[in-house]
PDB file of C-alpha atoms in Angstrom:
ATOM      1  CA  MET A   1       5.097   2.968  21.912  1.00 24.00           C
ATOM      2  CA  GLY A   2       3.225   5.802  20.224  1.00 29.00           C
ATOM      3  CA  ALA A   3       2.087   5.653  16.627  1.00 34.00           C
ATOM      4  CA  GLY A   4       4.837   6.457  14.201  1.00 39.00           C
ATOM      5  CA  HIS A   5       7.725   5.626  16.546  1.00 35.00           C
ATOM      6  CA  SER A   6      10.359   3.066  15.768  1.00 39.00           C
ATOM      7  CA  ALA A   7       9.938  -0.292  17.505  1.00 40.00           C
ATOM      8  CA  GLU A   8      13.650  -0.182  18.348  1.00 45.00           C
ATOM      9  CA  GLY A   9      13.340   3.172  20.105  1.00 44.00           C
ATOM     10  CA  GLY A  10      14.973   4.987  17.193  1.00 48.00           C
ATOM     11  CA  PRO A  11      13.765   8.149  15.527  1.00 54.00           C
ATOM     12  CA  PRO A  12      10.065   8.478  14.791  1.00 65.00           C
ATOM     13  CA  LEU A  13       8.879   7.180  11.455  1.00 86.00           C
ATOM     14  CA  ASP A  14       7.432   9.903   9.285  1.00 93.00           C
ATOM     15  CA  LEU A  15       6.386  10.274   5.654  1.00 95.00           C
ATOM     16  CA  ARG A  16       9.906  11.205   4.553  1.00 95.00           C
ATOM     17  CA  THR A  17      11.582   8.275   6.310  1.00 94.00           C
ATOM     18  CA  ALA A  18       8.913   5.799   5.192  1.00 96.00           C
ATOM     19  CA  SER A  19       9.157   7.086   1.602  1.00 96.00           C
ATOM     20  CA  LYS A  20      12.873   6.310   1.608  1.00 95.00           C
ATOM     21  CA  THR A  21      12.034   2.727   2.567  1.00 94.00           C
ATOM     22  CA  LEU A  22       9.628   2.416  -0.363  1.00 96.00           C
ATOM     23  CA  GLU A  23      12.195   3.985  -2.700  1.00 96.00           C
ATOM     24  CA  ALA A  24      14.744   1.352  -1.586  1.00 95.00           C
ATOM     25  CA  GLN A  25      12.525  -1.427  -3.004  1.00 96.00           C
ATOM     26  CA  PRO A  26      13.565  -2.024  -6.637  1.00 97.00           C
ATOM     27  CA  PHE A  27      10.141  -3.448  -7.561  1.00 96.00           C
ATOM     28  CA  SER A  28       8.388  -0.389  -6.135  1.00 97.00           C
ATOM     29  CA  VAL A  29      10.682   1.835  -8.200  1.00 97.00           C
ATOM     30  CA  LEU A  30       9.906  -0.271 -11.296  1.00 97.00           C
ATOM     31  CA  LEU A  31       6.170   0.311 -10.760  1.00 97.00           C
ATOM     32  CA  GLY A  32       6.675   4.007  -9.992  1.00 97.00           C
ATOM     33  CA  ALA A  33       5.002   3.685  -6.585  1.00 98.00           C
ATOM     34  CA  ARG A  34       5.011   6.616  -4.205  1.00 98.00           C
ATOM     35  CA  LEU A  35       3.938   6.925  -0.596  1.00 98.00           C
ATOM     36  CA  THR A  36       1.636   9.941  -0.323  1.00 98.00           C
ATOM     37  CA  ALA A  37       0.413   9.576   3.283  1.00 98.00           C
ATOM     38  CA  PHE A  38       1.884   7.858   6.336  1.00 98.00           C
ATOM     39  CA  GLY A  39       0.999   8.079  10.012  1.00 97.00           C
ATOM     40  CA  ASP A  40      -1.717   7.729  12.631  1.00 95.00           C
ATOM     41  CA  GLY A  41      -2.458   4.112  11.703  1.00 97.00           C
ATOM     42  CA  GLY A  42      -2.709   4.647   7.969  1.00 98.00           C
ATOM     43  CA  ALA A  43      -0.775   4.795   4.722  1.00 98.00           C
ATOM     44  CA  THR A  44      -1.549   5.669   1.108  1.00 98.00           C
ATOM     45  CA  ILE A  45       0.423   4.507  -1.926  1.00 98.00           C
ATOM     46  CA  GLU A  46      -0.183   5.684  -5.482  1.00 98.00           C
ATOM     47  CA  VAL A  47       0.859   4.347  -8.882  1.00 98.00           C
ATOM     48  CA  ASP A  48       0.300   6.044 -12.238  1.00 98.00           C
ATOM     49  CA  VAL A  49      -1.378   3.689 -14.717  1.00 98.00           C
ATOM     50  CA  ARG A  50       0.908   2.948 -17.671  1.00 97.00           C
ATOM     51  CA  GLU A  51       0.540   0.571 -20.607  1.00 97.00           C
ATOM     52  CA  GLU A  52       3.171  -1.771 -19.108  1.00 97.00           C
ATOM     53  CA  LEU A  53       0.907  -2.367 -16.092  1.00 98.00           C
ATOM     54  CA  ARG A  54      -2.080  -3.571 -18.132  1.00 97.00           C
ATOM     55  CA  GLN A  55      -3.168  -7.104 -18.939  1.00 97.00           C
ATOM     56  CA  GLN A  56      -4.411  -8.384 -22.308  1.00 97.00           C
ATOM     57  CA  ASN A  57      -7.902  -6.830 -21.970  1.00 97.00           C
ATOM     58  CA  GLY A  58      -6.567  -3.355 -21.217  1.00 96.00           C
ATOM     59  CA  PHE A  59      -7.235  -3.360 -17.474  1.00 98.00           C
ATOM     60  CA  VAL A  60      -4.522  -2.968 -14.833  1.00 98.00           C
ATOM     61  CA  HIS A  61      -3.040  -6.378 -14.026  1.00 98.00           C
ATOM     62  CA  GLY A  62      -4.279  -7.927 -10.780  1.00 98.00           C
ATOM     63  CA  GLY A  63      -0.687  -8.377  -9.659  1.00 98.00           C
ATOM     64  CA  VAL A  64      -0.288  -4.603  -9.518  1.00 98.00           C
ATOM     65  CA  LEU A  65      -3.378  -4.355  -7.301  1.00 98.00           C
ATOM     66  CA  ALA A  66      -2.042  -7.153  -5.062  1.00 98.00           C
ATOM     67  CA  TYR A  67       1.297  -5.322  -4.811  1.00 98.00           C
ATOM     68  CA  LEU A  68      -0.514  -2.155  -3.743  1.00 98.00           C
ATOM     69  CA  ALA A  69      -2.549  -4.036  -1.136  1.00 98.00           C
ATOM     70  CA  ASP A  70       0.524  -5.754   0.317  1.00 97.00           C
ATOM     71  CA  ASN A  71       2.621  -2.613   0.565  1.00 97.00           C
ATOM     72  CA  ALA A  72      -0.138  -0.275   1.749  1.00 98.00           C
ATOM     73  CA  VAL A  73      -1.121  -2.731   4.496  1.00 98.00           C
ATOM     74  CA  THR A  74       2.505  -3.157   5.553  1.00 97.00           C
ATOM     75  CA  PHE A  75       3.202   0.577   5.625  1.00 98.00           C
ATOM     76  CA  ALA A  76       0.014   1.217   7.635  1.00 98.00           C
ATOM     77  CA  ALA A  77       1.141  -1.428  10.136  1.00 98.00           C
ATOM     78  CA  GLY A  78       4.546   0.253  10.284  1.00 96.00           C
ATOM     79  CA  THR A  79       2.912   3.329  11.796  1.00 96.00           C
ATOM     80  CA  VAL A  80       2.162   1.307  14.929  1.00 96.00           C
ATOM     81  CA  LEU A  81       4.784  -1.479  14.861  1.00 96.00           C
ATOM     82  CA  GLY A  82       7.862   0.327  13.558  1.00 93.00           C
ATOM     83  CA  PRO A  83      10.045  -0.531  10.575  1.00 92.00           C
ATOM     84  CA  ALA A  84      11.182  -4.109  11.279  1.00 93.00           C
ATOM     85  CA  ILE A  85       8.056  -5.859   9.996  1.00 96.00           C
ATOM     86  CA  LEU A  86       6.936  -8.420   7.421  1.00 96.00           C
ATOM     87  CA  THR A  87       3.608  -9.288   5.854  1.00 96.00           C
ATOM     88  CA  ALA A  88       2.298 -12.499   7.432  1.00 97.00           C
ATOM     89  CA  GLY A  89      -0.560 -12.826   4.955  1.00 97.00           C
ATOM     90  CA  PHE A  90      -3.176 -10.913   3.035  1.00 97.00           C
ATOM     91  CA  ALA A  91      -6.258 -11.512   0.926  1.00 98.00           C
ATOM     92  CA  VAL A  92      -7.434  -9.412  -1.997  1.00 98.00           C
ATOM     93  CA  THR A  93     -10.950  -9.193  -3.382  1.00 98.00           C
ATOM     94  CA  TYR A  94     -11.153  -7.784  -6.892  1.00 98.00           C
ATOM     95  CA  VAL A  95     -14.359  -5.746  -7.050  1.00 97.00           C
ATOM     96  CA  ARG A  96     -14.184  -4.508 -10.657  1.00 97.00           C
ATOM     97  CA  PRO A  97     -11.563  -4.195 -13.390  1.00 97.00           C
ATOM     98  CA  ALA A  98      -9.135  -1.351 -12.770  1.00 98.00           C
ATOM     99  CA  SER A  99      -8.771   1.311 -15.422  1.00 95.00           C
ATOM    100  CA  GLY A 100      -8.057   5.015 -15.375  1.00 97.00           C
ATOM    101  CA  VAL A 101      -4.953   7.116 -14.903  1.00 98.00           C
ATOM    102  CA  LEU A 102      -4.032   6.535 -11.231  1.00 98.00           C
ATOM    103  CA  LEU A 103      -4.309   3.792  -8.616  1.00 98.00           C
ATOM    104  CA  ARG A 104      -4.590   4.799  -4.965  1.00 98.00           C
ATOM    105  CA  ALA A 105      -4.326   2.274  -2.126  1.00 98.00           C
ATOM    106  CA  ARG A 106      -5.425   3.481   1.316  1.00 98.00           C
ATOM    107  CA  ALA A 107      -4.755   1.185   4.251  1.00 98.00           C
ATOM    108  CA  THR A 108      -5.643   1.560   7.916  1.00 98.00           C
ATOM    109  CA  VAL A 109      -4.842  -0.412  11.033  1.00 98.00           C
ATOM    110  CA  LEU A 110      -7.942  -2.169  12.327  1.00 98.00           C
ATOM    111  CA  THR A 111      -6.326  -3.585  15.466  1.00 98.00           C
ATOM    112  CA  SER A 112      -2.816  -4.150  16.754  1.00 97.00           C
ATOM    113  CA  THR A 113      -0.819  -5.720  19.550  1.00 97.00           C
ATOM    114  CA  ARG A 114       2.846  -5.248  20.383  1.00 95.00           C
ATOM    115  CA  SER A 115       3.823  -7.854  17.780  1.00 97.00           C
ATOM    116  CA  GLN A 116       1.253  -7.709  14.985  1.00 98.00           C
ATOM    117  CA  ALA A 117      -1.332  -5.560  13.261  1.00 98.00           C
ATOM    118  CA  VAL A 118      -4.399  -6.374  11.186  1.00 98.00           C
ATOM    119  CA  CYS A 119      -5.122  -3.814   8.478  1.00 98.00           C
ATOM    120  CA  SER A 120      -7.693  -3.166   5.793  1.00 98.00           C
ATOM    121  CA  CYS A 121      -7.120  -1.565   2.413  1.00 98.00           C
ATOM    122  CA  GLU A 122      -9.195  -0.098  -0.395  1.00 98.00           C
ATOM    123  CA  ILE A 123      -7.695   0.344  -3.826  1.00 98.00           C
ATOM    124  CA  ALA A 124      -9.326   2.918  -6.074  1.00 98.00           C
ATOM    125  CA  ALA A 125      -8.783   3.651  -9.743  1.00 98.00           C
ATOM    126  CA  LEU A 126      -9.081   7.341 -10.582  1.00 98.00           C
ATOM    127  CA  ASP A 127     -10.163   8.625 -13.977  1.00 97.00           C
ATOM    128  CA  GLU A 128      -8.928  11.786 -15.700  1.00 97.00           C
ATOM    129  CA  SER A 129     -11.424  13.883 -13.688  1.00 97.00           C
ATOM    130  CA  GLY A 130     -10.203  12.489 -10.364  1.00 96.00           C
ATOM    131  CA  VAL A 131     -13.323  10.380  -9.802  1.00 98.00           C
ATOM    132  CA  GLU A 132     -12.486   7.316  -7.703  1.00 97.00           C
ATOM    133  CA  ARG A 133     -13.945   3.855  -8.207  1.00 98.00           C
ATOM    134  CA  ILE A 134     -13.057   1.092  -5.772  1.00 98.00           C
ATOM    135  CA  CYS A 135     -11.566  -1.772  -7.754  1.00 98.00           C
ATOM    136  CA  ALA A 136     -10.232  -3.980  -4.933  1.00 98.00           C
ATOM    137  CA  THR A 137     -10.278  -4.419  -1.184  1.00 98.00           C
ATOM    138  CA  ALA A 138      -7.829  -6.278   1.002  1.00 98.00           C
ATOM    139  CA  GLN A 139      -7.133  -7.327   4.551  1.00 98.00           C
ATOM    140  CA  GLY A 140      -3.727  -8.280   5.850  1.00 98.00           C
ATOM    141  CA  THR A 141      -1.750  -9.230   8.927  1.00 98.00           C
ATOM    142  CA  VAL A 142       1.712  -7.830   9.543  1.00 98.00           C
ATOM    143  CA  ARG A 143       4.138  -9.060  12.206  1.00 98.00           C
ATOM    144  CA  ARG A 144       7.359  -7.804  13.691  1.00 96.00           C
ATOM    145  CA  ALA A 145      10.350  -9.403  12.010  1.00 92.00           C
ATOM    146  CA  GLN A 146      12.097 -10.381  15.269  1.00 76.00           C
TER     147      GLN A 146
END
């Protein structure tokens, strides 16, 4: 199966189709998440930083970063495994507090078999000038749902 093709032999997965999947997740809609890149073993998800996403010290809540890691890793894996997949596990390392105006999670497939993929992810916080600072890293394993 080539990258970006459905595991069930259906139509190829592309940014438009994958974006519809993200938009069908009520929690993703609540956060305002959008898929900005998808394919060739990678995926990027972005979230605008809003007051509702901050914790008591003014930084973005770690749960938002964990959400981004989980979904970016899973979407990256979907480029090689197809759409019927689930996160088997992931670990997040918080590098520095996240602040700024935008969060960007970039995930890539490190290795994959026919039934699972291991992916890495970097989450960056962007300031008003577009300067990125890595605030978290993650690694996750995604498996086919069947």
